XYZ file of C-alpha atoms in Angstrom:
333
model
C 11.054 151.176 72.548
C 8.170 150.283 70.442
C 7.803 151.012 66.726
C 4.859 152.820 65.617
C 4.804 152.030 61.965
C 5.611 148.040 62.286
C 2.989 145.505 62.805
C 2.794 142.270 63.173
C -0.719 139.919 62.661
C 0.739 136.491 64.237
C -1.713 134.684 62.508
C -1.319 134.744 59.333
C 2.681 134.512 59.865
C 1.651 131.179 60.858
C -0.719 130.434 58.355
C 2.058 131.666 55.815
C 4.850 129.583 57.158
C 2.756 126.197 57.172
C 1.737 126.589 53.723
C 4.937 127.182 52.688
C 6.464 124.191 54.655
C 3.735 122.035 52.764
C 5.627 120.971 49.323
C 9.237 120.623 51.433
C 7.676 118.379 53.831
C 6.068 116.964 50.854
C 8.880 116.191 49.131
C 10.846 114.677 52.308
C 7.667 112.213 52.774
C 7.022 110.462 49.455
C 4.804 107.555 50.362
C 5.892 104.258 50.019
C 3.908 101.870 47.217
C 1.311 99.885 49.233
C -2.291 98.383 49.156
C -2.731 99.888 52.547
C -3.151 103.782 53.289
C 0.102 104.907 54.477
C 0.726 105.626 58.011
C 0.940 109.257 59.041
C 4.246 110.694 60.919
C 5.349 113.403 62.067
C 8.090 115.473 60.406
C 10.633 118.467 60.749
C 12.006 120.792 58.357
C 15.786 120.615 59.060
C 18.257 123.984 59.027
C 20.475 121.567 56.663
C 17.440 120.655 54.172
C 16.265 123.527 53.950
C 19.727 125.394 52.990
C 20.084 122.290 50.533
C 17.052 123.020 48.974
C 18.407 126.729 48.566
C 21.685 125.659 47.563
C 19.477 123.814 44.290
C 17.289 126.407 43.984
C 20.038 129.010 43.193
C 20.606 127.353 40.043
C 16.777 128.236 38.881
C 15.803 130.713 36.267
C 12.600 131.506 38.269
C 13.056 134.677 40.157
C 9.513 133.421 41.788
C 11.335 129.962 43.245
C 14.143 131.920 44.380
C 11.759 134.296 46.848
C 9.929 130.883 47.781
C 13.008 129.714 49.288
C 13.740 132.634 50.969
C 10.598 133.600 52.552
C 10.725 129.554 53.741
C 13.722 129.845 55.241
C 12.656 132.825 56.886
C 9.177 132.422 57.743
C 10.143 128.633 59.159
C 13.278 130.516 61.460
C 10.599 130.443 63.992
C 10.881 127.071 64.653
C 14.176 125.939 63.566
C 17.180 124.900 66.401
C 18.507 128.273 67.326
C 21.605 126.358 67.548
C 21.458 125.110 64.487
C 20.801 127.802 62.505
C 23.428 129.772 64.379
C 25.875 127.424 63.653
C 24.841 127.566 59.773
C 25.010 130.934 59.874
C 28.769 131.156 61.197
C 30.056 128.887 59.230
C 28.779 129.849 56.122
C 30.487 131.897 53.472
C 28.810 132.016 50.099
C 27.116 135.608 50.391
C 23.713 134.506 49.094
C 23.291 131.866 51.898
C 24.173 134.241 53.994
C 22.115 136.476 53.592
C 19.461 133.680 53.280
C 20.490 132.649 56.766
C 20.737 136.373 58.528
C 17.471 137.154 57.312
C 16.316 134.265 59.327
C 18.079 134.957 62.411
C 16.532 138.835 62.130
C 13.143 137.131 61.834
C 13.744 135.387 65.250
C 14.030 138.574 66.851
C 11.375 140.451 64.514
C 9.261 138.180 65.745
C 9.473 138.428 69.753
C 11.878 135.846 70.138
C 15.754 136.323 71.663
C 17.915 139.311 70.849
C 21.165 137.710 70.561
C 19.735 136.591 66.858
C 19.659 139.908 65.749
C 22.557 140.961 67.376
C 24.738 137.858 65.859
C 23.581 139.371 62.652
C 25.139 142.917 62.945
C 28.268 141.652 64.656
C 28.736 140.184 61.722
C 27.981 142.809 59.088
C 30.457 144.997 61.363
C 33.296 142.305 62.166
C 33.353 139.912 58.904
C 36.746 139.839 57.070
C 34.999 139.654 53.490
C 33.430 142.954 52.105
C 31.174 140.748 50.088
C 29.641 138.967 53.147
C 29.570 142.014 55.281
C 27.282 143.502 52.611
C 25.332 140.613 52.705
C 24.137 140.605 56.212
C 23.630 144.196 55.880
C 20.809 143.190 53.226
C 19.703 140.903 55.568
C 18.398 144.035 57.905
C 17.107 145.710 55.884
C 13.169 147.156 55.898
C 13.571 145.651 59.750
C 13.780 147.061 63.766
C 17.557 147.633 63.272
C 17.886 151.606 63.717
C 16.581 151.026 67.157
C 18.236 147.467 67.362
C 21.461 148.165 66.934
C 23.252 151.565 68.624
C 25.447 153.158 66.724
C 26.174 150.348 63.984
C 25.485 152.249 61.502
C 27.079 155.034 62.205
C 30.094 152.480 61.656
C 28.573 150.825 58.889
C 29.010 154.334 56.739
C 32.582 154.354 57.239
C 33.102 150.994 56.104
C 36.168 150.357 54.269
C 34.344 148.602 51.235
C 32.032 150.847 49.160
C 29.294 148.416 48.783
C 29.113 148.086 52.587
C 28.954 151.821 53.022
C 25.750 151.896 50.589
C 24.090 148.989 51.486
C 24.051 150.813 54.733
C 23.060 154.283 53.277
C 19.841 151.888 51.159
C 18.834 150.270 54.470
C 18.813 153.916 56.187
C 16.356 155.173 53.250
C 14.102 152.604 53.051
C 13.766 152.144 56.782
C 12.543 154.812 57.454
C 10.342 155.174 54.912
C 8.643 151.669 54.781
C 9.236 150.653 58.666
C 8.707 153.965 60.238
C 6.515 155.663 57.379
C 9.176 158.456 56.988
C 7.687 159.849 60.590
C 9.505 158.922 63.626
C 11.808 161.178 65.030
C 14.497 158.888 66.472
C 15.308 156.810 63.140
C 15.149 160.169 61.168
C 17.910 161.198 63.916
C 19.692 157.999 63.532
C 19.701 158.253 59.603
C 20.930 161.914 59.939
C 23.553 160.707 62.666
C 24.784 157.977 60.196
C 25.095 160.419 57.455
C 26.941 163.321 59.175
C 29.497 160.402 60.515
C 30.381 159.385 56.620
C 33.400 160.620 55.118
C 31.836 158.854 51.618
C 29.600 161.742 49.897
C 27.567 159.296 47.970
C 26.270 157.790 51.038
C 25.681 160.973 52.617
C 24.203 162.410 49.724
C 21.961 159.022 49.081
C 20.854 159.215 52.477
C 19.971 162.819 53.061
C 18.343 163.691 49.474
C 15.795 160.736 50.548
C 15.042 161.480 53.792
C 11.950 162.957 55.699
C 12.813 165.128 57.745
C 9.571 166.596 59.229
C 10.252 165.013 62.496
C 13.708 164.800 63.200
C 15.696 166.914 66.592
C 16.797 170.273 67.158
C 20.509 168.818 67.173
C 19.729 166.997 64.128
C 19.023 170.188 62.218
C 22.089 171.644 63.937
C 23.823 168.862 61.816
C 22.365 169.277 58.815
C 23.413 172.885 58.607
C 26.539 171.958 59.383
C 27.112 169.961 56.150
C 25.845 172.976 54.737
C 29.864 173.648 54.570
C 31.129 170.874 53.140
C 33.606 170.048 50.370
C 31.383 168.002 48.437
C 28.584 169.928 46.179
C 26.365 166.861 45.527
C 26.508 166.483 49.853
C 25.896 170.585 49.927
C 22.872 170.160 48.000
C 21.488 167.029 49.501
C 21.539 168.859 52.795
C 20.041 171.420 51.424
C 17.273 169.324 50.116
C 16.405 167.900 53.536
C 16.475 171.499 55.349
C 13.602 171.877 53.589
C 11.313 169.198 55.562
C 12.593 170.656 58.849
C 9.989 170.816 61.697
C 8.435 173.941 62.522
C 10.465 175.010 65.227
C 13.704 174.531 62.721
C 12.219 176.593 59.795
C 13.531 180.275 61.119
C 16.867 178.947 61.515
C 17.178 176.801 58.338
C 15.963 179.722 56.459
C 18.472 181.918 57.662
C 21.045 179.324 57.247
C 19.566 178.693 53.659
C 19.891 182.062 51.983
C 23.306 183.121 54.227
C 24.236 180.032 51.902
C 22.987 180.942 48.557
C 25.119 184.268 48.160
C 27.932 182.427 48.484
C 27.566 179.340 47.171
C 28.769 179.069 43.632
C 27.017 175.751 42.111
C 23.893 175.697 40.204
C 22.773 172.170 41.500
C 23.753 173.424 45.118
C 22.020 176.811 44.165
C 18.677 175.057 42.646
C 18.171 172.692 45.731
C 18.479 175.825 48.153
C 15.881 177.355 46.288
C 13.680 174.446 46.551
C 13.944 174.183 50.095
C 13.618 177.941 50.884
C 10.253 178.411 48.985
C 9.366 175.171 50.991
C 9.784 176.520 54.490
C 8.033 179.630 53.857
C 4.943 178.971 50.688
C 4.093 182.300 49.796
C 5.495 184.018 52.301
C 9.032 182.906 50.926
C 8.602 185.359 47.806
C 10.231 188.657 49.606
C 13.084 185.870 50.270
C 12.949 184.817 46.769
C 12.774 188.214 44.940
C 15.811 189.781 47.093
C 17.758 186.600 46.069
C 16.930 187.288 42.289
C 19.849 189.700 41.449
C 22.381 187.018 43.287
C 22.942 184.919 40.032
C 21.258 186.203 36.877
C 21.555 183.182 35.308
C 18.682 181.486 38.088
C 16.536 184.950 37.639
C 14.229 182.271 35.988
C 14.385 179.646 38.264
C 13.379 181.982 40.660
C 10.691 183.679 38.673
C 9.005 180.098 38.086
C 8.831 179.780 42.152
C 7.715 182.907 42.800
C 4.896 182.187 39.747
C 3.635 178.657 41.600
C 3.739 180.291 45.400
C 1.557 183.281 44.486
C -0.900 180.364 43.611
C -0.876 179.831 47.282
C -1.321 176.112 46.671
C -1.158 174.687 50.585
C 0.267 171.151 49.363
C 3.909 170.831 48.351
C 3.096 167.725 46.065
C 0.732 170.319 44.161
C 3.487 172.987 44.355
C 6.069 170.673 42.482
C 3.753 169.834 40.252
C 2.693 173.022 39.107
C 6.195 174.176 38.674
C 7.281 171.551 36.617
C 4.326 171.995 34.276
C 5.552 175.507 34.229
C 9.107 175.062 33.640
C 7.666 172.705 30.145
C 5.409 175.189 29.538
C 8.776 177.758 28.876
């Protein structure tokens, strides 16, 4: 499957990765004193010199040098050994070199070259013993192909025993979609929701739903969303509340219903506050019958309600403007 938002100019890749090999093939190469002009030879950038030169560079206060080394390792992955680099890669276990190292195997397959890189990768973030290095490698996907890479792993990934796992994979779901895919393609919003229902952590879930663009996402993915409607947790309650509100059109009848069912039972103000949101998004102005005949539910929100009613009548046709006019409203109170 190809991925509309992700593009790839080969050339300056290239360009990139030669001027970055430059000063380490530089430094491998120092010329020998002599009256004569030095021969020219041909050289390699070594899997082992370059980790070694990561391994030093670690210890540097530049933040700068540190990214240097990184984008070398990863822009020169390319045209490393794949066995090499595979074999670094496995038998590596400080969690910054691995990551250094999965980040490179990713950027084999990013770039056209075999699967199995990319696939060593998440067998790895799924399978490693240590939390910390599991983490790692998680990091090491991120902002790349993995939601369609990958099946279910993430899915998986959410239920993680270790905490950190479980929200490095909730992060890499955000930010995914929104840089890779532009926070419009259907199948990674489904994959993100997927992910999110399977978690039994409500941090993740709620990290990864209260983000989340839903505008293009599947019928059964809204079914799911209104299922965690129910839940236990009030921060997850609200977050799906939250991304009801981005539903397609042919989702917007039945999240509203779902929506303000909701409301008259639903007991927390947060909970309360982010249905209210998301039902005056679905509808614009022609939420404010919805609005008004929720007004007498809690009298403590009769204001929260009046300020949405207020901005709506406006009949602004951009939610950006909408938000913004209500929140120069509610500091205008």
């Amino acid at each position: 499957m190809t991925r509309p938002f992700l593009r790839m100019n080969v050339l300056p890749t290239l360009t990139l990765a030669v001027s970055l090999l430059a000063p380490a093939l530089a430094l491998a190469h120092q010329p020998a004193p002599s009256s004569e002009a030095p021969a020219l030879k041909a050289g390699t950038c070594s899997v082992q010199g370059l980790m070694d030169s990561i391994r030093r560079g670690l210890h540097s206060k530049s933040e700068a040098y540190k990214l240097y080394l990184r984008t070398l390792l990863r822009e020169s992955a390319v045209n490393l050994p794949l066995a090499e680099l595979q074999a670094a890669f496995d038998r590596e276990y400080d969690p910054v070199m691995v990551e250094h190292l999965a980040a490179a195997l990713v950027a084999r397959t990013e770039r056209g070259l075999e699967d199995e890189s990319f696939q060593r990768v998440a067998k790895r973030a799924l399978e490693d013993r240590d939390p910390s290095l599991r983490a790692a490698t998680v990091r090491a996907m991120r902002r790349t192909g993995a939601l369609e890479r990958t099946g279910d792993m993430y899915e998986r990934l959410v239920r993680d025993p270790s905490p950190e796992v479980r929200m490095e994979a909730a992060t890499n779901l955000v930010e995914d979609n929104l840089e890779v895919y532009g926070g419009h393609h259907g199948p990674a919003a489904d994959s993100a929701v997927a992910a999110a229902a399977a978690s039994t952590d409500p941090k993740v879930t709620a990290k990864v739903l209260g983000q989340l663009m839903t505008g293009d996402i599947s019928a059964g993915s809204a079914r799911k969303l209104e299922q965690l409607l129910g839940s236990d947790s009030a921060e997850v309650r609200a977050a799906a509340s939250t991304a009801l509100g981005g539903v397609p059109v042919a989702e917007m009848a039945s999240a509203r219903q779902a929506l303000t069912g909701m409301y008259r039972g639903e007991k927390d103000p947060t909970v309360r506050k982010a249905i209210l949101q998301s039902v005056a998004r679905l509808g614009f102005s022609s939420a404010v019958p919805e609005l008004q005949r929720l007004r007498g539910v809690d009298p403590s929100l009769a204001p929260e309600i009046d300020t949405w009613i207020r901005v709506l009548e406006m009949n602004h046709q951009d939610w950006s403007l909408i938000l913004r006019e209500k929140q120069r409203l509610q500091q205008a109170r």
